[in-house]
XYZ file of C-alpha atoms in Angstrom:
597
model
C -0.084 -0.266 -0.528
C 1.639 3.528 -0.487
C 2.934 5.137 2.780
C 0.678 7.673 3.911
C 3.366 9.058 6.141
C 2.803 12.770 4.483
C -0.385 13.272 3.097
C -1.327 14.089 0.140
C -2.215 16.797 -1.425
C -5.574 17.468 -2.765
C -5.188 18.518 -6.204
C -8.894 20.775 -6.071
C -6.429 22.885 -3.927
C -5.278 23.990 -7.283
C -9.060 25.386 -8.515
C -10.566 26.100 -5.461
C -8.024 27.379 -1.878
C -4.212 28.736 -3.991
C -4.043 31.693 -2.268
C -0.607 31.822 -4.954
C -2.959 32.382 -7.358
C -5.627 34.446 -6.232
C -7.533 35.668 -9.208
C -7.444 31.717 -10.692
C -9.468 30.898 -7.062
C -12.538 33.695 -6.771
C -12.860 32.236 -10.830
C -13.138 29.262 -10.349
C -15.235 29.995 -6.520
C -17.597 31.631 -7.506
C -19.686 29.491 -10.259
C -19.011 26.720 -8.055
C -21.104 28.785 -5.397
C -23.335 29.439 -7.349
C -26.026 26.752 -6.540
C -25.106 26.707 -2.312
C -22.095 25.430 -2.153
C -20.613 27.691 0.630
C -16.646 28.556 -0.201
C -15.555 26.446 3.602
C -16.652 23.276 1.854
C -14.682 23.675 -1.862
C -12.399 24.856 0.949
C -11.687 22.855 4.202
C -9.441 20.335 2.913
C -12.925 18.275 2.285
C -11.077 15.686 -0.242
C -13.678 16.580 -3.785
C -15.651 13.355 -4.930
C -15.945 12.726 -8.450
C -19.008 10.162 -9.316
C -18.268 9.435 -13.074
C -22.818 8.967 -13.554
C -23.157 5.855 -16.279
C -26.942 5.845 -16.504
C -30.064 8.119 -18.652
C -32.401 6.876 -20.616
C -30.697 6.056 -22.736
C -29.000 3.379 -20.650
C -31.483 1.375 -19.007
C -29.284 -2.003 -17.968
C -26.980 1.308 -16.109
C -30.115 3.273 -14.964
C -30.789 2.387 -11.697
C -27.542 3.905 -10.764
C -28.436 7.729 -11.191
C -30.390 6.073 -7.325
C -27.267 4.460 -6.643
C -25.870 8.060 -6.294
C -27.618 9.407 -4.062
C -25.948 6.113 -1.533
C -22.681 7.294 -2.958
C -23.086 10.483 -2.034
C -24.178 9.457 1.556
C -21.150 7.721 2.073
C -18.674 10.163 0.989
C -21.154 12.974 2.258
C -20.613 10.206 6.009
C -16.204 9.854 4.896
C -16.043 13.552 4.828
C -15.674 14.364 1.659
C -17.527 16.152 -1.924
C -19.727 14.536 -4.195
C -19.582 16.341 -7.794
C -21.923 14.268 -10.057
C -21.386 13.863 -14.448
C -22.427 12.421 -16.433
C -20.652 10.114 -18.502
C -21.247 9.268 -22.882
C -23.662 6.664 -22.475
C -23.046 3.021 -23.978
C -25.731 0.329 -24.127
C -24.717 -3.189 -25.915
C -28.479 -3.372 -26.504
C -29.036 -0.195 -27.986
C -25.751 1.963 -29.992
C -26.174 1.244 -33.196
C -24.069 -0.199 -35.037
C -22.320 -1.144 -31.508
C -21.868 -0.648 -28.565
C -17.709 -0.595 -28.990
C -17.784 1.655 -31.487
C -18.655 4.746 -28.009
C -15.684 2.383 -25.688
C -13.290 4.369 -26.575
C -14.917 7.644 -27.714
C -16.935 6.852 -23.470
C -12.691 6.889 -22.265
C -11.117 9.787 -23.783
C -14.255 12.318 -22.699
C -14.064 11.032 -19.214
C -9.677 11.319 -19.382
C -10.306 14.974 -20.381
C -12.719 15.248 -17.040
C -10.847 13.457 -14.469
C -7.601 15.220 -15.326
C -9.627 19.150 -15.977
C -11.950 18.896 -13.087
C -11.120 19.489 -9.388
C -11.370 15.849 -8.586
C -9.433 14.317 -6.182
C -10.726 11.214 -6.728
C -13.720 9.190 -8.484
C -16.383 6.389 -8.097
C -17.204 4.893 -11.488
C -20.156 3.571 -11.694
C -20.837 0.607 -14.029
C -23.258 -1.779 -15.606
C -23.499 -2.829 -18.956
C -20.453 -4.514 -21.042
C -18.660 -1.578 -22.484
C -19.304 1.152 -19.386
C -16.783 -1.223 -17.232
C -13.405 -1.268 -19.512
C -14.079 2.279 -20.606
C -14.690 4.294 -16.851
C -11.111 2.170 -16.156
C -8.775 2.283 -19.202
C -9.662 6.523 -17.966
C -9.030 5.642 -14.176
C -5.914 3.466 -15.053
C -4.865 7.149 -17.575
C -5.240 10.138 -15.822
C -4.873 7.288 -12.179
C -6.260 9.760 -9.706
C -7.365 6.581 -6.837
C -10.339 4.950 -8.222
C -13.127 2.623 -7.198
C -15.695 0.507 -9.183
C -19.119 0.246 -8.357
C -21.275 -1.794 -10.216
C -24.968 -1.408 -11.285
C -24.904 -5.852 -10.481
C -27.639 -8.020 -13.167
C -31.112 -8.251 -13.230
C -33.362 -10.715 -11.283
C -33.723 -14.270 -13.009
C -36.142 -14.650 -16.056
C -38.722 -17.328 -16.288
C -40.075 -18.892 -19.814
C -42.788 -21.380 -18.153
C -41.058 -22.002 -14.917
C -37.402 -22.602 -17.270
C -34.806 -19.992 -16.204
C -34.402 -17.024 -19.530
C -30.787 -15.977 -19.486
C -31.017 -12.606 -20.934
C -29.073 -13.008 -24.770
C -28.927 -16.263 -24.123
C -32.252 -17.230 -24.609
C -32.090 -14.871 -28.247
C -30.145 -17.343 -30.017
C -32.134 -19.999 -28.641
C -35.035 -18.913 -29.715
C -33.787 -17.407 -32.907
C -33.315 -21.194 -33.515
C -36.253 -22.461 -32.868
C -37.943 -19.413 -34.715
C -36.424 -20.149 -37.978
C -37.031 -24.322 -37.944
C -40.894 -22.439 -37.385
C -41.232 -24.152 -34.016
C -41.861 -20.131 -32.338
C -44.130 -17.223 -34.038
C -42.680 -13.905 -33.970
C -45.471 -13.563 -31.268
C -44.001 -16.332 -28.928
C -40.622 -15.089 -29.438
C -41.118 -11.302 -28.652
C -42.683 -12.321 -25.419
C -40.003 -15.265 -25.178
C -36.798 -13.138 -25.351
C -38.989 -10.101 -23.702
C -38.755 -12.250 -20.178
C -35.582 -13.191 -19.421
C -35.129 -8.868 -18.720
C -37.593 -9.115 -15.511
C -35.207 -5.903 -13.395
C -33.289 -3.498 -13.082
C -30.384 -4.011 -13.536
C -27.481 -5.640 -16.277
C -27.817 -9.033 -17.529
C -28.471 -11.759 -15.712
C -26.224 -14.269 -17.436
C -22.595 -14.381 -17.841
C -22.401 -12.225 -21.176
C -19.846 -10.091 -21.452
C -21.402 -6.666 -18.848
C -21.118 -9.962 -14.986
C -17.902 -10.948 -17.124
C -16.842 -7.166 -16.650
C -17.734 -6.473 -13.129
C -16.497 -9.315 -11.988
C -13.379 -8.828 -13.801
C -12.894 -5.152 -11.745
C -13.396 -7.038 -8.885
C -10.782 -9.446 -9.535
C -7.961 -6.181 -10.784
C -9.267 -5.120 -6.737
C -10.727 -1.415 -8.302
C -14.149 -3.394 -6.037
C -14.921 -3.912 -3.130
C -15.352 -7.892 -1.892
C -18.568 -9.059 -3.500
C -19.422 -6.008 -5.713
C -19.877 -7.752 -9.126
C -22.514 -9.920 -7.975
C -25.437 -7.751 -5.963
C -28.341 -8.544 -8.068
C -29.545 -4.328 -9.169
C -32.400 -4.504 -7.430
C -31.361 -6.093 -4.012
C -30.385 -4.555 -1.270
C -26.999 -5.396 -0.555
C -26.824 -3.297 -3.855
C -26.988 0.263 -2.441
C -25.592 -0.694 1.730
C -22.267 -1.132 -0.795
C -23.031 1.927 -2.693
C -23.500 3.448 0.501
C -20.280 1.671 1.232
C -17.866 3.073 -1.566
C -18.340 5.688 -1.334
C -16.521 6.175 1.916
C -14.216 4.095 0.663
C -13.063 6.035 -2.467
C -12.982 9.079 0.033
C -10.961 7.235 2.382
C -8.308 6.237 -0.908
C -7.914 9.179 -1.736
C -6.405 10.657 2.336
C -4.019 7.161 1.264
C -3.049 8.197 -1.845
C -4.522 4.483 -3.127
C -4.020 4.938 -7.342
C -4.902 2.228 -9.826
C -1.131 2.526 -10.523
C -0.167 0.595 -7.922
C -3.385 -1.946 -8.021
C -3.406 -2.685 -11.853
C -0.238 -4.742 -11.717
C 1.149 -8.180 -13.232
C 0.024 -10.120 -10.933
C -3.427 -8.370 -10.885
C -3.700 -8.710 -14.539
C -3.078 -12.501 -14.258
C -5.717 -13.296 -11.305
C -8.339 -11.460 -13.693
C -7.305 -14.408 -15.969
C -7.473 -17.620 -14.324
C -11.129 -15.708 -12.849
C -12.123 -15.228 -16.292
C -11.729 -19.451 -16.816
C -13.598 -19.903 -13.712
C -16.578 -18.394 -13.878
C -16.829 -19.059 -17.837
C -16.516 -15.487 -18.760
C -17.021 -14.231 -21.783
C -15.210 -13.732 -25.193
C -14.967 -9.802 -24.929
C -12.308 -9.354 -21.714
C -9.684 -9.950 -23.731
C -9.623 -7.162 -25.206
C -10.816 -4.339 -22.579
C -8.528 -5.838 -20.250
C -5.810 -5.771 -22.983
C -6.756 -2.408 -23.394
C -7.357 -0.546 -19.845
C -3.204 -2.975 -18.906
C -2.346 -1.333 -22.510
C -3.347 2.040 -21.130
C -2.079 1.789 -17.531
C 1.513 0.020 -18.866
C 1.347 -3.358 -17.987
C 2.496 -6.192 -21.309
C -0.463 -8.042 -21.335
C 0.097 -9.975 -24.732
C -3.948 -12.054 -26.156
C -1.406 -14.764 -26.350
C -0.954 -14.901 -21.891
C -4.965 -15.605 -22.029
C -4.400 -18.929 -23.354
C -0.626 -19.257 -21.097
C -2.145 -17.808 -17.525
C -5.884 -19.626 -18.317
C -6.494 -22.283 -20.158
C -6.769 -25.055 -17.351
C -8.220 -23.031 -15.491
C -11.256 -25.343 -14.738
C -15.132 -24.103 -15.153
C -16.278 -23.674 -11.770
C -19.202 -21.280 -11.757
C -22.513 -23.763 -13.235
C -24.688 -20.219 -15.369
C -25.571 -20.052 -18.673
C -24.192 -19.724 -21.541
C -21.383 -21.786 -20.217
C -24.323 -23.216 -17.562
C -27.633 -23.411 -15.824
C -27.863 -21.498 -13.413
C -28.443 -17.073 -13.436
C -26.868 -14.045 -11.991
C -29.275 -15.037 -8.149
C -28.278 -18.770 -7.703
C -24.838 -17.330 -8.696
C -24.683 -14.520 -6.107
C -26.608 -16.274 -3.634
C -22.664 -18.818 -3.320
C -20.493 -16.668 -2.772
C -20.479 -14.026 -6.172
C -16.935 -14.441 -6.684
C -14.804 -14.130 -3.498
C -16.370 -17.859 -3.257
C -15.174 -18.329 -6.757
C -12.157 -16.663 -6.281
C -11.881 -19.083 -2.716
C -11.246 -21.753 -4.298
C -8.733 -20.394 -7.303
C -6.780 -19.547 -4.151
C -6.381 -23.096 -2.241
C -5.120 -24.793 -5.089
C -2.610 -22.348 -5.862
C -3.430 -20.380 -8.526
C -3.913 -16.656 -7.104
C -1.490 -13.854 -6.568
C -2.406 -13.969 -3.375
C 0.255 -11.000 -2.894
C -1.772 -8.743 -4.305
C -2.938 -4.935 -3.423
C -7.363 -4.423 -3.806
C -8.550 -0.911 -3.201
C -10.081 -1.870 -0.415
C -6.490 -1.569 1.532
C -6.030 -5.174 1.784
C -4.800 -8.327 -0.224
C -6.227 -10.716 -2.692
C -6.035 -14.198 -0.525
C -6.830 -12.354 2.587
C -9.675 -10.879 1.522
C -11.084 -14.680 0.159
C -9.951 -16.904 2.131
C -12.739 -17.265 4.105
C -15.423 -16.652 1.174
C -15.998 -20.759 0.898
C -18.813 -21.690 -1.752
C -22.790 -21.914 0.023
C -23.942 -23.799 -2.741
C -21.012 -26.410 -4.802
C -24.229 -26.932 -7.538
C -24.057 -23.646 -9.088
C -20.268 -22.608 -8.238
C -18.161 -26.273 -7.475
C -15.318 -26.616 -5.831
C -11.195 -26.427 -7.635
C -11.263 -30.881 -7.552
C -14.394 -31.679 -9.425
C -15.084 -29.065 -11.497
C -18.244 -28.523 -14.643
C -14.992 -28.487 -17.383
C -11.665 -29.371 -16.612
C -9.906 -26.468 -19.490
C -11.769 -24.046 -19.729
C -9.694 -21.478 -20.633
C -9.838 -19.873 -24.327
C -8.285 -21.023 -26.649
C -5.901 -18.876 -29.455
C -5.215 -19.721 -32.777
C -2.905 -19.268 -35.618
C -1.701 -19.675 -39.273
C -2.634 -17.877 -42.634
C -5.598 -17.421 -41.512
C -4.681 -14.467 -39.116
C -1.556 -14.113 -36.746
C -3.959 -14.118 -33.500
C -8.125 -15.409 -32.810
C -9.709 -16.783 -29.769
C -11.887 -19.668 -28.858
C -13.937 -20.732 -25.202
C -13.493 -23.677 -24.584
C -16.298 -23.628 -21.269
C -18.567 -23.422 -24.450
C -17.944 -26.324 -26.753
C -21.340 -27.960 -26.129
C -20.337 -32.285 -25.933
C -23.121 -31.973 -29.604
C -20.484 -29.926 -30.472
C -17.341 -32.473 -30.033
C -18.354 -35.587 -31.182
C -19.249 -34.171 -34.450
C -15.942 -31.920 -34.820
C -13.848 -32.693 -32.057
C -13.798 -36.345 -32.565
C -12.378 -38.010 -35.210
C -11.279 -41.579 -33.386
C -7.221 -40.526 -35.627
C -7.643 -36.772 -34.765
C -8.829 -35.543 -32.023
C -9.601 -32.318 -31.551
C -8.995 -31.492 -35.315
C -11.465 -30.835 -38.330
C -11.406 -29.923 -41.233
C -14.773 -28.497 -43.689
C -15.544 -26.160 -46.911
C -15.323 -22.002 -46.207
C -18.845 -20.288 -47.151
C -17.680 -17.047 -46.314
C -19.636 -14.007 -46.211
C -18.883 -10.558 -46.636
C -20.571 -9.401 -43.582
C -24.230 -9.383 -41.073
C -26.068 -7.679 -44.272
C -24.425 -9.897 -46.431
C -24.644 -12.994 -43.796
C -28.746 -11.921 -43.665
C -28.975 -12.316 -46.703
C -27.991 -15.774 -48.383
C -27.428 -18.153 -45.651
C -30.474 -19.941 -46.397
C -30.061 -19.741 -50.300
C -29.244 -23.092 -51.867
C -26.763 -22.075 -53.956
C -23.312 -21.908 -50.788
C -25.153 -25.475 -50.207
C -24.405 -25.806 -46.552
C -24.550 -29.543 -45.088
C -23.079 -30.254 -41.460
C -19.326 -30.058 -42.761
C -19.362 -26.334 -43.509
C -17.343 -23.810 -42.360
C -19.660 -19.939 -42.341
C -17.010 -17.192 -41.690
C -18.005 -13.299 -41.421
C -15.446 -10.459 -42.260
C -15.832 -7.393 -42.414
C -17.448 -7.088 -39.162
C -14.015 -5.598 -37.488
C -12.437 -2.290 -35.908
C -12.020 -0.153 -39.087
C -13.959 -2.826 -41.644
C -17.194 -2.778 -39.596
C -16.444 0.132 -38.341
C -16.336 -0.779 -34.211
C -16.472 -4.249 -34.958
C -19.155 -5.858 -34.269
C -21.408 -8.876 -32.389
C -22.020 -10.923 -35.633
C -19.885 -13.298 -35.515
C -21.904 -15.888 -34.010
C -24.022 -17.217 -36.861
C -27.020 -20.102 -37.094
C -27.143 -22.369 -40.162
C -29.583 -22.255 -42.348
C -32.822 -22.567 -41.533
C -33.200 -26.995 -43.662
C -30.797 -27.714 -41.216
C -31.856 -26.845 -37.769
C -34.663 -28.749 -39.018
C -32.635 -31.414 -39.344
C -31.116 -31.129 -35.838
C -27.873 -29.261 -36.954
C -27.686 -26.114 -33.967
C -24.336 -25.095 -34.956
C -21.815 -24.828 -37.701
C -18.340 -23.504 -36.861
C -18.408 -19.704 -37.081
C -14.513 -17.866 -37.876
C -14.750 -14.224 -37.922
C -12.843 -11.125 -37.458
C -15.929 -9.633 -35.760
C -16.782 -10.314 -31.882
C -19.463 -12.542 -30.575
C -22.275 -11.083 -27.343
C -20.412 -13.341 -24.505
C -24.323 -14.284 -23.267
C -23.410 -17.429 -26.787
C -22.980 -19.979 -25.762
C -21.594 -20.820 -29.605
C -18.016 -22.028 -29.442
C -16.660 -18.986 -32.436
C -13.642 -18.257 -33.155
C -13.338 -14.530 -32.477
C -11.307 -11.643 -32.691
C -9.497 -12.910 -34.752
C -6.152 -9.863 -35.803
C -5.737 -8.541 -38.167
C -9.197 -7.975 -39.884
C -10.031 -8.848 -42.865
C -9.683 -4.930 -44.327
C -6.371 -4.529 -43.254
C -4.871 -7.242 -44.796
C -5.629 -10.382 -42.450
C -6.027 -14.201 -44.109
C -9.425 -14.034 -44.070
C -9.355 -10.968 -46.744
C -7.969 -14.021 -48.575
C -10.734 -16.817 -48.426
C -12.685 -18.197 -50.902
C -16.901 -19.181 -50.805
C -15.867 -23.310 -51.373
C -11.999 -23.460 -49.530
C -10.905 -25.888 -47.616
C -9.906 -24.517 -43.783
C -8.365 -26.741 -40.980
C -8.417 -26.035 -37.210
C -6.515 -27.686 -35.512
C -6.574 -27.031 -31.124
C -3.372 -29.222 -30.823
C -1.504 -26.567 -32.408
C -3.369 -24.309 -32.054
C -3.524 -23.646 -35.959
C -6.283 -22.456 -38.151
C -5.274 -21.959 -42.577
C -6.526 -21.632 -45.703
C -5.539 -25.501 -47.013
C -4.664 -24.140 -50.288
C -0.722 -24.337 -52.007
C 1.394 -21.268 -51.411
C 2.345 -19.637 -54.679
C -1.944 -19.231 -55.083
C -1.723 -17.774 -51.361
C 0.353 -15.389 -52.418
C -1.181 -14.572 -56.301
C -4.261 -13.972 -53.547
C -2.398 -11.789 -51.567
C -0.689 -10.309 -54.515
C -4.510 -9.055 -56.009
C -6.183 -7.921 -51.626
C -3.076 -5.525 -52.397
C -3.171 -4.257 -55.491
C -7.670 -3.946 -55.537
C -7.614 -3.566 -51.749
C -11.071 -4.625 -49.136
C -13.767 -2.686 -49.418
C -15.644 -1.628 -46.576
C -18.567 1.182 -46.036
C -17.908 5.256 -45.903
C -17.775 6.180 -42.342
C -21.004 7.438 -40.758
C -20.237 10.129 -38.528
C -16.481 12.119 -38.354
C -15.986 9.946 -34.758
C -16.008 6.399 -36.694
C -13.812 7.904 -39.874
C -11.637 9.022 -36.339
C -11.738 6.836 -34.976
C -11.381 3.990 -38.375
C -7.977 6.902 -38.899
C -6.455 4.917 -35.688
C -8.054 2.337 -33.778
C -5.705 -0.369 -32.778
C -6.763 -4.321 -33.358
C -8.995 -6.692 -30.957
C -5.959 -8.627 -30.253
C -4.208 -5.538 -28.779
C -7.156 -4.232 -27.387
C -8.510 -2.254 -30.071
C -7.169 1.035 -28.491
C -6.700 4.324 -30.147
C -2.344 3.786 -30.916
C -1.465 7.460 -29.720
C -3.538 7.507 -26.841
C -1.207 4.754 -24.227
C 1.567 6.739 -24.507
C -0.672 8.340 -21.737
C 0.373 7.762 -18.260
C -0.452 8.809 -15.002
C -0.879 12.239 -15.954
C -1.785 13.715 -12.784
C 0.810 12.957 -11.703
C 3.435 14.063 -14.077
C 1.479 17.730 -14.573
C -1.225 19.885 -13.903
C -3.745 21.693 -17.021
C -3.239 24.807 -17.728
C -5.104 27.848 -16.053
C -8.541 28.775 -18.320
C -7.712 32.591 -18.413
């Protein structure tokens, strides 16, 4: 923990209590008094804590933060601080077109400017829906003010005809049923709506639950915060405690750089495997690592996390939903099992000032069917496989959702286990897929592989969750509900499809997917970690020359931000960050913003 030998000088004093610059001090003070604050409040040495408000009518998964912020304020006040609440750029996965991922970096940029340029000594980061969590942490990492994460928590369980209806996950199943003619449009809509019964983010282990769990695994949330369902009283209680702790970390000068070490990132990787976390996690965690200056490569997700067992029996990799997960002990119970197995860096510092091992040492599971013991998991090896070859430099496959049916069909050839070959069917963007998937001339059968390209950070733009493609309706009616899917985009963390995703580099910048043609044979070998088009090198070189000559076409930018991001965004394997931004680190310690008059 940082030394408390000398009390840190509050940043806010540069605005509100700076006798060396009375003209500017008076200018800053007078306007912050005009809605009822007193000069004494602003100058008496109270830490000013920002509440980065991600709740809004445009962000239904985070909207209850508008209420939770009241409890955060009370906690800040009772600990001797002063709360300044401000909005962040809205990011709602199910609302923003063309993709919410387009806005992660935009929200990051705007929050960096707020944290650096306004009189804040620390910040409570309110998070929930998928990208709100990494955007907030990336910004806090860049500025390096004392920061603590308050997640909003999952919705209550959804139910449909007596069965659990998990948000997101049920959509993919319902689409298959509707395509096969076994479900009407009315039933389809009613089923999907049943999966979202209350305030909160996804009640499955999608990207929202994953990223808020990993914020806790990194050490940035109070222990137990991530899993509390949004409507439960404990959610408002931990909001109060988070507000109190926000004041304390300013006084202790406990910053993101003290917590976000290599050990913390490795804890997040093993936790992600154990909970059956989203395939979007490597993108966001790698982005946070780049902004704090910790070396973390996409291959680390396999090296550190592949052999970690699946401990959480929660959709889409399991059976239960968020309420049962919380009652079974939430993330602390998972980390307790990992600690006992020697898979956790116990010495990693966390936001409550204690070490990770001390936080979870006594947090045993309360339901061994929901959170398994390390020695009796749902699956032995549940981490991501990282593949490479002439199709891409890297892509990931989530092994915790490989079903028995998928394994038997594609990965159980006696003389060639854990490998499969097939005929490629290539789609250029989701519109092309939806237009042609049921075209019989494509000759798609159970041995085909579906490819999606043009869905990456530049090509889409922003990278879209479109790779988990369902088979043609004719195959679904025959009982074939999944085909191998591969692409340079992403898929929802709520999907149970064992797709090969996040291919880097993407097709539009010359990744191998750009050279692939429908009818090519492709081989995937999980044992070797390879993914290759099975054509002669000379043919591949000829296609490369043709691509270089003609280039790859993609849809024109529709807004200024789309064009700006396309010009400077990195690939998915490297966190999809803005390349010029990663050189700005610990900016609050390096300089103070210039006066404005």
